[in-house]
Amino acid sequence: MKAHLTRRYRFSASHRLHSEDMSEAENAATYGKCNNPHGHGHNYALEVTVSGQVDENGMVCNLVDLDGFVEREILERFELQNLNTLPEFAAAVPTTENLSMAVYDILQRGFKLAHLEKVKFEETMMNSFEYAG
C-alpha cells in the first residue's frame, strides 16, 4: 500500500528580489516593495511530502531519518541567511519559487528513503508555493 507523508518545518531567512539584468526602474516595477535595497525577511514554513510503500513498521519512512536530512541539508543551509548571498542563487533571483526548486533538488538528490512528491513553502499568510519537479 502506497501512502504519503507530509512533514512541516520552519526557518527564517531574508532576501531582496533584484535582477542585475534589469534596470532599477524595471526591478522596482517587477518586484515592488520586495526590491527594497535593504532586503526583507520571512518566517518560512516548509512542507516536504514523500511517498512509498508502508513498511513492516507501518511507516512510509522513519521520521527521524527525514527530519535529520532536512535539518542537515536544508535548515542548517538556509536558516538566518540572506538568500542572495548563497550559491543556489548566484544566477537566479531568490524568489520563493526559486527557493522551492532549490530545496526540491537538494531533497531529490540526497534523500533516498522515500519518493519525494513535492515541497510547499508558505512565505506569508497570503503566499504559498509548491514545486513537484
C-alpha positions as MATLAB code, in Angstrom:
seq = 'MKAHLTRRYRFSASHRLHSEDMSEAENAATYGKCNNPHGHGHNYALEVTVSGQVDENGMVCNLVDLDGFVEREILERFELQNLNTLPEFAAAVPTTENLSMAVYDILQRGFKLAHLEKVKFEETMMNSFEYAG';
ca = [
       0.000    0.000    0.000;
       1.381    3.380   -1.058;
       0.946    6.265    1.347;
       2.014    9.910    1.558;
       3.761   11.583    4.462;
       3.982   15.356    4.835;
       6.293   16.894    7.397;
       6.377   20.601    8.299;
       9.482   22.638    9.156;
      10.165   26.306    9.875;
      13.096   28.620    9.263;
      13.743   32.330    8.865;
      15.725   33.927    6.054;
      15.951   37.221    4.196;
      16.211   38.191    0.551;
      15.967   41.035   -1.907;
      14.198   40.404   -5.173;
      16.500   42.088   -7.664;
      17.913   41.120  -11.051;
      21.243   42.508  -12.237;
      19.922   42.056  -15.795;
      17.249   44.740  -15.284;
      17.411   48.466  -14.607;
      16.470   49.902  -11.231;
      13.137   51.017  -12.699;
      12.451   47.564  -14.175;
      13.314   45.907  -10.845;
      11.021   48.289   -8.970;
       8.191   47.657  -11.442;
       8.681   43.883  -11.373;
       9.339   43.247   -7.673;
       7.733   46.277   -5.990;
       8.391   46.572   -2.251;
      10.310   43.265   -2.350;
      13.053   45.139   -4.244;
      13.914   47.163   -1.110;
      17.719   47.671   -1.222;
      17.968   46.536    2.402;
      16.008   43.330    1.761;
      13.351   41.855    3.990;
      12.802   38.634    5.913;
      10.309   35.813    6.090;
       9.447   33.116    8.584;
       9.076   30.304    6.079;
       7.005   27.189    6.639;
       8.274   24.312    4.517;
       6.249   21.163    3.888;
       8.011   18.125    2.467;
       5.783   15.378    1.071;
       7.220   11.925    0.443;
       5.544    8.689   -0.546;
       6.203    4.997   -0.625;
       5.038    1.599    0.429;
       4.089    1.266    4.059;
       6.760   -0.921    5.630;
       6.511   -3.639    8.273;
       6.678   -0.898   10.937;
       3.649    0.826    9.439;
       5.611    3.792    8.040;
       6.435    5.345    4.668;
       9.828    6.238    6.134;
      11.263    6.825    9.570;
      10.592   10.410   10.676;
      13.985   10.518   12.388;
      15.678    9.925    9.023;
      13.618   12.551    7.187;
      13.964   15.116    9.986;
      17.720   14.542   10.210;
      18.207   15.005    6.482;
      16.075   18.164    6.356;
      17.877   19.583    9.401;
      21.357   18.951    7.949;
      20.747   19.757    4.302;
      18.005   22.387    4.328;
      17.545   24.105    7.688;
      21.255   24.467    8.503;
      21.889   25.769    4.973;
      19.121   28.388    4.850;
      18.294   29.349    8.480;
      19.005   33.041    9.190;
      20.725   33.506    5.820;
      20.479   36.253    3.251;
      19.416   34.086    0.319;
      21.009   36.498   -2.171;
      24.463   35.516   -0.873;
      24.056   31.747   -1.284;
      25.451   29.722   -4.210;
      21.965   28.447   -5.070;
      21.043   31.986   -6.119;
      24.266   33.127   -7.780;
      22.477   33.121  -11.148;
      18.844   33.357  -10.010;
      16.679   35.846   -8.158;
      15.859   34.279   -4.748;
      12.098   34.249   -5.204;
      10.229   31.661   -3.195;
       9.524   29.849   -6.463;
      13.284   29.509   -6.998;
      13.780   28.585   -3.332;
      11.187   25.830   -3.772;
      13.063   24.427   -6.759;
      16.422   24.597   -4.954;
      15.085   22.764   -1.887;
      13.331   20.166   -4.052;
      16.579   19.499   -5.942;
      18.557   19.044   -2.710;
      15.967   16.593   -1.386;
      15.644   14.781   -4.722;
      19.413   14.224   -4.976;
      20.013   13.237   -1.373;
      17.013   11.698    0.361;
      16.608    8.150   -0.914;
      14.496    6.524    1.811;
      11.169    7.536    0.226;
       9.978    9.067   -3.039;
       9.894   12.876   -2.967;
       6.486   14.060   -4.162;
       6.693   17.821   -3.623;
       7.748   20.711   -1.452;
       5.481   23.539   -0.405;
       6.542   26.884    1.047;
       4.307   29.255    2.934;
       6.009   32.628    2.686;
       3.235   34.754    4.166;
      -0.405   34.220    5.112;
      -1.240   35.232    1.532;
       1.517   33.435   -0.452;
       2.348   29.781   -0.781;
       4.321   27.953   -3.445;
       4.502   24.269   -4.436;
       7.049   22.513   -6.598;
       6.899   18.880   -7.657;
       9.810   18.603  -10.064;
];
